[in-house]
mmCIF file of C-alpha atoms in Angstrom:
data_model
loop_
_atom_site.group_PDB
_atom_site.id
_atom_site.type_symbol
_atom_site.label_atom_id
_atom_site.label_comp_id
_atom_site.label_asym_id
_atom_site.label_seq_id
_atom_site.Cartn_x
_atom_site.Cartn_y
_atom_site.Cartn_z
ATOM 1 C CA MET H 1 0.016 -0.207 0.201
ATOM 2 C CA LYS H 2 1.869 3.471 -0.915
ATOM 3 C CA ARG H 3 1.257 5.720 2.131
ATOM 4 C CA LYS H 4 -0.275 9.435 1.447
ATOM 5 C CA ALA H 5 1.903 11.763 -0.889
ATOM 6 C CA ARG H 6 3.891 14.438 1.472
ATOM 7 C CA ILE H 7 2.996 17.857 0.164
ATOM 8 C CA GLY H 8 5.193 21.040 0.821
ATOM 9 C CA ILE H 9 4.024 24.478 1.780
ATOM 10 C CA SER H 10 6.324 27.221 0.725
ATOM 11 C CA GLY H 11 6.289 28.896 4.420
ATOM 12 C CA SER H 12 6.818 32.936 4.580
ATOM 13 C CA ILE H 13 7.888 35.549 7.294
ATOM 14 C CA ILE H 14 5.462 37.546 9.333
ATOM 15 C CA VAL H 15 7.103 40.373 11.550
ATOM 16 C CA ASP H 16 5.005 41.623 14.716
ATOM 17 C CA GLU H 17 4.291 44.857 15.016
ATOM 18 C CA GLY H 18 3.210 45.483 19.061
ATOM 19 C CA GLY H 19 3.549 43.160 21.888
ATOM 20 C CA MET H 20 6.289 41.659 23.612
ATOM 21 C CA PHE H 21 8.182 41.416 20.573
ATOM 22 C CA PRO H 22 7.972 44.165 17.849
ATOM 23 C CA GLY H 23 9.860 43.498 15.245
ATOM 24 C CA TYR H 24 11.011 39.356 15.770
ATOM 25 C CA GLU H 25 10.323 37.538 12.897
ATOM 26 C CA ARG H 26 8.038 34.210 12.169
ATOM 27 C CA ALA H 27 7.837 31.654 9.568
ATOM 28 C CA TYR H 28 3.972 31.222 9.302
ATOM 29 C CA VAL H 29 1.859 29.772 6.585
ATOM 30 C CA ASN H 30 -2.142 30.204 6.681
ATOM 31 C CA ASP H 31 -3.876 27.299 7.819
ATOM 32 C CA ASP H 32 -6.204 26.816 5.668
ATOM 33 C CA TYR H 33 -3.733 24.931 3.072
ATOM 34 C CA ILE H 34 -2.836 23.020 6.209
ATOM 35 C CA LYS H 35 -6.721 21.877 6.049
ATOM 36 C CA SER H 36 -6.842 21.846 2.014
ATOM 37 C CA VAL H 37 -3.791 19.421 2.249
ATOM 38 C CA ILE H 38 -5.276 17.788 5.181
ATOM 39 C CA LYS H 39 -8.757 17.101 2.558
ATOM 40 C CA ALA H 40 -7.278 16.501 -0.517
ATOM 41 C CA GLY H 41 -5.633 12.658 1.275
ATOM 42 C CA GLY H 42 -2.169 14.340 1.268
ATOM 43 C CA ILE H 43 0.157 15.364 4.076
ATOM 44 C CA PRO H 44 1.230 18.761 4.885
ATOM 45 C CA VAL H 45 4.675 20.097 5.524
ATOM 46 C CA ILE H 46 5.878 23.910 5.973
ATOM 47 C CA ILE H 47 8.676 24.381 4.060
ATOM 48 C CA PRO H 48 10.407 27.395 6.108
ATOM 49 C CA LEU H 49 12.428 29.859 4.073
ATOM 50 C CA ILE H 50 16.002 29.481 3.984
ATOM 51 C CA LYS H 51 18.924 30.742 2.073
ATOM 52 C CA ASP H 52 21.287 28.137 1.099
ATOM 53 C CA GLU H 53 20.409 26.303 -1.992
ATOM 54 C CA LYS H 54 21.813 23.054 -1.628
ATOM 55 C CA ASP H 55 19.423 23.063 2.475
ATOM 56 C CA ILE H 56 16.632 24.206 -0.040
ATOM 57 C CA LYS H 57 16.838 21.065 -2.358
ATOM 58 C CA GLU H 58 17.732 18.950 0.607
ATOM 59 C CA GLN H 59 14.009 20.279 2.331
ATOM 60 C CA LEU H 60 12.542 19.365 -1.545
ATOM 61 C CA ASP H 61 13.762 15.960 -1.388
ATOM 62 C CA MET H 62 11.761 14.735 1.871
ATOM 63 C CA VAL H 63 8.226 15.959 -0.374
ATOM 64 C CA ASP H 64 6.586 14.650 -2.926
ATOM 65 C CA GLY H 65 5.461 18.263 -4.597
ATOM 66 C CA ILE H 66 4.909 21.407 -3.295
ATOM 67 C CA ILE H 67 2.171 24.489 -2.718
ATOM 68 C CA ILE H 68 4.091 28.292 -3.700
ATOM 69 C CA SER H 69 1.960 29.890 -1.219
ATOM 70 C CA GLY H 70 0.506 33.143 -1.824
ATOM 71 C CA GLY H 71 1.120 36.735 -0.228
ATOM 72 C CA HIS H 72 4.455 39.373 -0.609
ATOM 73 C CA ASP H 73 4.065 41.475 -4.332
ATOM 74 C CA VAL H 74 6.850 40.121 -6.408
ATOM 75 C CA ASN H 75 10.153 41.952 -7.166
ATOM 76 C CA PRO H 76 9.818 43.385 -10.481
ATOM 77 C CA LEU H 77 13.070 44.157 -10.904
ATOM 78 C CA LEU H 78 13.368 40.293 -11.567
ATOM 79 C CA TYR H 79 11.429 40.597 -14.773
ATOM 80 C CA GLY H 80 13.093 44.004 -16.144
ATOM 81 C CA GLU H 81 11.513 46.309 -15.181
ATOM 82 C CA GLU H 82 12.042 49.269 -11.629
ATOM 83 C CA PRO H 83 9.413 49.208 -9.126
ATOM 84 C CA SER H 84 6.211 51.263 -9.393
ATOM 85 C CA GLN H 85 4.086 53.954 -7.805
ATOM 86 C CA LYS H 86 2.043 50.985 -7.023
ATOM 87 C CA LEU H 87 4.018 48.246 -6.939
ATOM 88 C CA GLY H 88 3.553 46.965 -3.128
ATOM 89 C CA GLY H 89 5.461 44.966 -0.200
ATOM 90 C CA ILE H 90 7.977 42.900 -1.588
ATOM 91 C CA LEU H 91 10.540 40.402 0.343
ATOM 92 C CA PRO H 92 13.464 39.500 -1.575
ATOM 93 C CA LYS H 93 14.929 37.034 0.900
ATOM 94 C CA ARG H 94 11.620 34.809 -0.630
ATOM 95 C CA ASP H 95 11.684 35.646 -4.208
ATOM 96 C CA ASP H 96 15.207 33.648 -3.658
ATOM 97 C CA PHE H 97 13.303 30.950 -1.647
ATOM 98 C CA ASP H 98 10.750 30.566 -4.200
ATOM 99 C CA ILE H 99 12.539 31.121 -6.997
ATOM 100 C CA ASN H 100 15.264 28.768 -5.812
ATOM 101 C CA LEU H 101 12.475 25.791 -4.470
ATOM 102 C CA ILE H 102 10.801 26.517 -7.972
ATOM 103 C CA ASN H 103 13.746 25.339 -9.597
ATOM 104 C CA LEU H 104 14.837 22.300 -8.312
ATOM 105 C CA ALA H 105 10.999 21.342 -7.803
ATOM 106 C CA MET H 106 11.238 21.066 -11.743
ATOM 107 C CA GLU H 107 14.141 20.114 -12.502
ATOM 108 C CA ALA H 108 13.119 16.882 -9.700
ATOM 109 C CA LYS H 109 10.301 16.706 -12.305
ATOM 110 C CA LYS H 110 7.675 17.053 -9.147
ATOM 111 C CA PRO H 111 3.980 18.456 -9.066
ATOM 112 C CA ILE H 112 3.711 21.892 -8.412
ATOM 113 C CA LEU H 113 0.636 24.168 -7.326
ATOM 114 C CA GLY H 114 1.475 28.251 -7.505
ATOM 115 C CA ILE H 115 -0.658 29.989 -5.921
ATOM 116 C CA CYS H 116 -2.170 34.199 -6.747
ATOM 117 C CA ARG H 117 1.754 35.000 -5.673
ATOM 118 C CA GLY H 118 3.278 32.206 -6.270
ATOM 119 C CA HIS H 119 1.493 32.144 -9.932
ATOM 120 C CA GLN H 120 2.839 35.205 -10.241
ATOM 121 C CA LEU H 121 6.175 34.230 -9.432
ATOM 122 C CA LEU H 122 6.513 30.821 -11.258
ATOM 123 C CA ASN H 123 5.921 32.881 -14.593
ATOM 124 C CA VAL H 124 8.432 34.742 -13.930
ATOM 125 C CA VAL H 125 10.845 32.218 -12.799
ATOM 126 C CA ASN H 126 9.608 31.096 -16.377
ATOM 127 C CA GLY H 127 10.599 34.145 -18.531
ATOM 128 C CA GLY H 128 7.364 35.486 -18.455
ATOM 129 C CA SER H 129 6.402 38.618 -16.217
ATOM 130 C CA LEU H 130 3.515 40.755 -14.754
ATOM 131 C CA TYR H 131 1.841 43.914 -14.782
ATOM 132 C CA GLN H 132 2.367 46.063 -10.816
ATOM 133 C CA ASP H 133 -0.996 47.157 -10.910
ATOM 134 C CA LEU H 134 -3.794 46.020 -12.276
ATOM 135 C CA SER H 135 -4.895 49.788 -13.446
ATOM 136 C CA PHE H 136 -2.342 49.222 -16.140
ATOM 137 C CA ILE H 137 -4.740 47.352 -18.095
ATOM 138 C CA GLU H 138 -6.732 48.328 -20.828
ATOM 139 C CA GLY H 139 -9.603 46.782 -20.357
ATOM 140 C CA CYS H 140 -9.488 45.358 -16.614
ATOM 141 C CA TYR H 141 -13.104 46.799 -15.146
ATOM 142 C CA ILE H 142 -13.861 43.158 -12.703
ATOM 143 C CA LYS H 143 -13.042 43.619 -9.100
ATOM 144 C CA HIS H 144 -10.143 41.804 -8.271
ATOM 145 C CA ASN H 145 -9.165 42.308 -5.123
ATOM 146 C CA GLN H 146 -12.881 41.133 -2.698
ATOM 147 C CA ALA H 147 -10.732 42.494 0.184
ATOM 148 C CA SER H 148 -13.100 40.057 2.864
ATOM 149 C CA LEU H 149 -15.028 37.303 2.486
ATOM 150 C CA SER H 150 -12.503 35.065 1.812
ATOM 151 C CA ASN H 151 -14.652 32.066 1.107
ATOM 152 C CA ILE H 152 -16.708 33.062 -1.673
ATOM 153 C CA PRO H 153 -16.490 33.442 -5.106
ATOM 154 C CA THR H 154 -16.955 36.886 -6.504
ATOM 155 C CA HIS H 155 -16.212 36.885 -10.681
ATOM 156 C CA THR H 156 -16.105 34.231 -13.599
ATOM 157 C CA ILE H 157 -13.637 32.814 -14.806
ATOM 158 C CA LYS H 158 -13.398 30.921 -18.938
ATOM 159 C CA ILE H 159 -11.026 27.142 -18.994
ATOM 160 C CA LYS H 160 -9.330 26.357 -21.889
ATOM 161 C CA GLU H 161 -9.771 23.192 -23.906
ATOM 162 C CA GLY H 162 -7.571 20.633 -23.458
ATOM 163 C CA THR H 163 -6.004 21.961 -19.501
ATOM 164 C CA LYS H 164 -5.915 19.897 -16.733
ATOM 165 C CA LEU H 165 -7.349 22.730 -15.155
ATOM 166 C CA ARG H 166 -10.356 22.343 -17.468
ATOM 167 C CA GLU H 167 -10.425 18.474 -16.973
ATOM 168 C CA THR H 168 -10.497 19.528 -12.886
ATOM 169 C CA LEU H 169 -12.641 22.397 -13.063
ATOM 170 C CA GLY H 170 -14.776 21.596 -16.576
ATOM 171 C CA GLU H 171 -15.177 25.139 -18.464
ATOM 172 C CA GLU H 172 -16.618 27.944 -16.731
ATOM 173 C CA THR H 173 -15.993 28.389 -12.609
ATOM 174 C CA MET H 174 -16.741 31.301 -9.895
ATOM 175 C CA CYS H 175 -13.776 32.253 -7.744
ATOM 176 C CA ASN H 176 -12.383 34.344 -5.314
ATOM 177 C CA SER H 177 -10.334 37.313 -6.000
ATOM 178 C CA PHE H 178 -7.026 39.236 -4.082
ATOM 179 C CA HIS H 179 -4.744 40.181 -6.210
ATOM 180 C CA HIS H 180 -3.828 43.489 -7.722
ATOM 181 C CA LEU H 181 -0.686 41.967 -9.762
ATOM 182 C CA ALA H 182 -1.407 40.367 -13.010
ATOM 183 C CA ILE H 183 0.639 38.745 -15.487
ATOM 184 C CA LYS H 184 1.829 40.174 -18.997
ATOM 185 C CA GLU H 185 3.764 37.101 -20.662
ATOM 186 C CA VAL H 186 2.863 33.934 -20.101
ATOM 187 C CA ALA H 187 6.406 32.353 -19.806
ATOM 188 C CA LYS H 188 7.794 30.151 -22.672
ATOM 189 C CA GLY H 189 6.782 26.490 -22.505
ATOM 190 C CA PHE H 190 3.709 27.509 -20.613
ATOM 191 C CA ILE H 191 -0.012 27.912 -21.863
ATOM 192 C CA ALA H 192 -2.856 30.569 -19.777
ATOM 193 C CA SER H 193 -4.970 27.665 -19.377
ATOM 194 C CA ALA H 194 -7.742 30.171 -17.093
ATOM 195 C CA VAL H 195 -9.218 33.907 -17.934
ATOM 196 C CA SER H 196 -11.554 36.470 -16.394
ATOM 197 C CA LYS H 197 -14.229 38.213 -18.431
ATOM 198 C CA ASP H 198 -11.731 41.235 -18.598
ATOM 199 C CA GLY H 199 -9.619 39.405 -19.538
ATOM 200 C CA ILE H 200 -6.668 38.730 -16.528
ATOM 201 C CA VAL H 201 -5.077 35.395 -17.079
ATOM 202 C CA GLU H 202 -5.691 34.009 -14.251
ATOM 203 C CA ALA H 203 -4.069 30.570 -14.374
ATOM 204 C CA ILE H 204 -0.974 28.831 -16.336
ATOM 205 C CA GLU H 205 0.552 26.104 -17.100
ATOM 206 C CA HIS H 206 3.014 23.631 -18.094
ATOM 207 C CA GLU H 207 2.294 23.170 -21.114
ATOM 208 C CA GLY H 208 2.917 18.474 -21.276
ATOM 209 C CA GLU H 209 2.642 15.491 -18.741
ATOM 210 C CA GLU H 210 4.112 16.913 -16.034
ATOM 211 C CA PHE H 211 2.024 18.915 -12.969
ATOM 212 C CA VAL H 212 3.491 21.983 -13.045
ATOM 213 C CA ILE H 213 0.168 24.553 -12.636
ATOM 214 C CA GLY H 214 -0.637 28.478 -11.523
ATOM 215 C CA VAL H 215 -4.060 30.291 -10.162
ATOM 216 C CA GLN H 216 -3.737 33.616 -9.403
ATOM 217 C CA TRP H 217 -7.331 32.638 -6.701
ATOM 218 C CA HIS H 218 -6.786 30.998 -3.836
ATOM 219 C CA PRO H 219 -8.543 28.527 -3.794
ATOM 220 C CA GLU H 220 -7.679 26.820 -0.357
ATOM 221 C CA MET H 221 -9.081 29.324 0.980
ATOM 222 C CA MET H 222 -12.644 28.089 -0.301
ATOM 223 C CA SER H 223 -11.957 24.797 -0.841
ATOM 224 C CA ALA H 224 -13.508 23.338 2.822
ATOM 225 C CA GLU H 225 -17.393 24.564 1.271
ATOM 226 C CA ASN H 226 -16.384 24.329 -2.240
ATOM 227 C CA LYS H 227 -15.817 20.801 -4.201
ATOM 228 C CA ASN H 228 -14.193 21.977 -7.210
ATOM 229 C CA MET H 229 -12.055 24.337 -5.812
ATOM 230 C CA LEU H 230 -10.952 21.459 -2.584
ATOM 231 C CA SER H 231 -10.615 19.349 -6.283
ATOM 232 C CA ILE H 232 -7.212 21.395 -7.311
ATOM 233 C CA PHE H 233 -5.206 19.908 -4.506
ATOM 234 C CA ILE H 234 -7.103 16.681 -5.100
ATOM 235 C CA LYS H 235 -5.477 16.721 -8.569
ATOM 236 C CA LEU H 236 -1.882 17.904 -6.935
ATOM 237 C CA VAL H 237 -2.363 14.359 -4.393
ATOM 238 C CA GLU H 238 -2.474 12.145 -7.281
ATOM 239 C CA ALA H 239 0.151 13.851 -9.086
ATOM 240 C CA CYS H 240 2.167 12.832 -6.600
ATOM 241 C CA LEU H 241 0.996 9.741 -6.030
ATOM 242 C CA ASN H 242 2.337 9.416 -9.495
ATOM 243 C CA LYS H 243 5.102 9.513 -8.396
ATOM 244 C CA ILE H 244 6.003 8.020 -5.793
#
């Protein structure tokens, strides 16, 4: 009998702004990621942010696939642009960590699911670019940051025929939305597998058989009650089990 798939979830850093230890850094991931992996039948493993590439490889060797979690804006210097006045908070050491993690996972052909920032960074690592703010996109009219009610879907996405995401979610579905950056140029070797009705790239996936998918929304916030969104994590777990 096969063991359960171990799903690594990339960690972030939060800095205490008050209390007993102002300025104190804490490693964390949001609990929704943990619950989603468990509900999908996998074993969640938090992968904390570290510097040494050899140690990151050791971290990766302990898991069967990875989730690149959401959070900070991606540093635009990574795709050859200066920061605009509308750029939000960045964390370059987290970019470095996630870039190493993605590159090593792709080299090892381990399944990858990028969520929000993870979706954007997956595109950048592979040579794509981003809009630093939705206001720079002509024709963008949908509210892409709903600000609250994290588990409630608020806008429609259309899913491209012949993609892994189409097999998982069908032709059309509703998603939640918490972003102000968006994909500009899709990376070589990837396709835009879902778009919103105002043309924003809502998902990308690597061409070929490997499970390497990025989604702009937050399925982990919806998976407790939404079978469609849970199915994304189930497909990730299945892809990992096929590698064991």
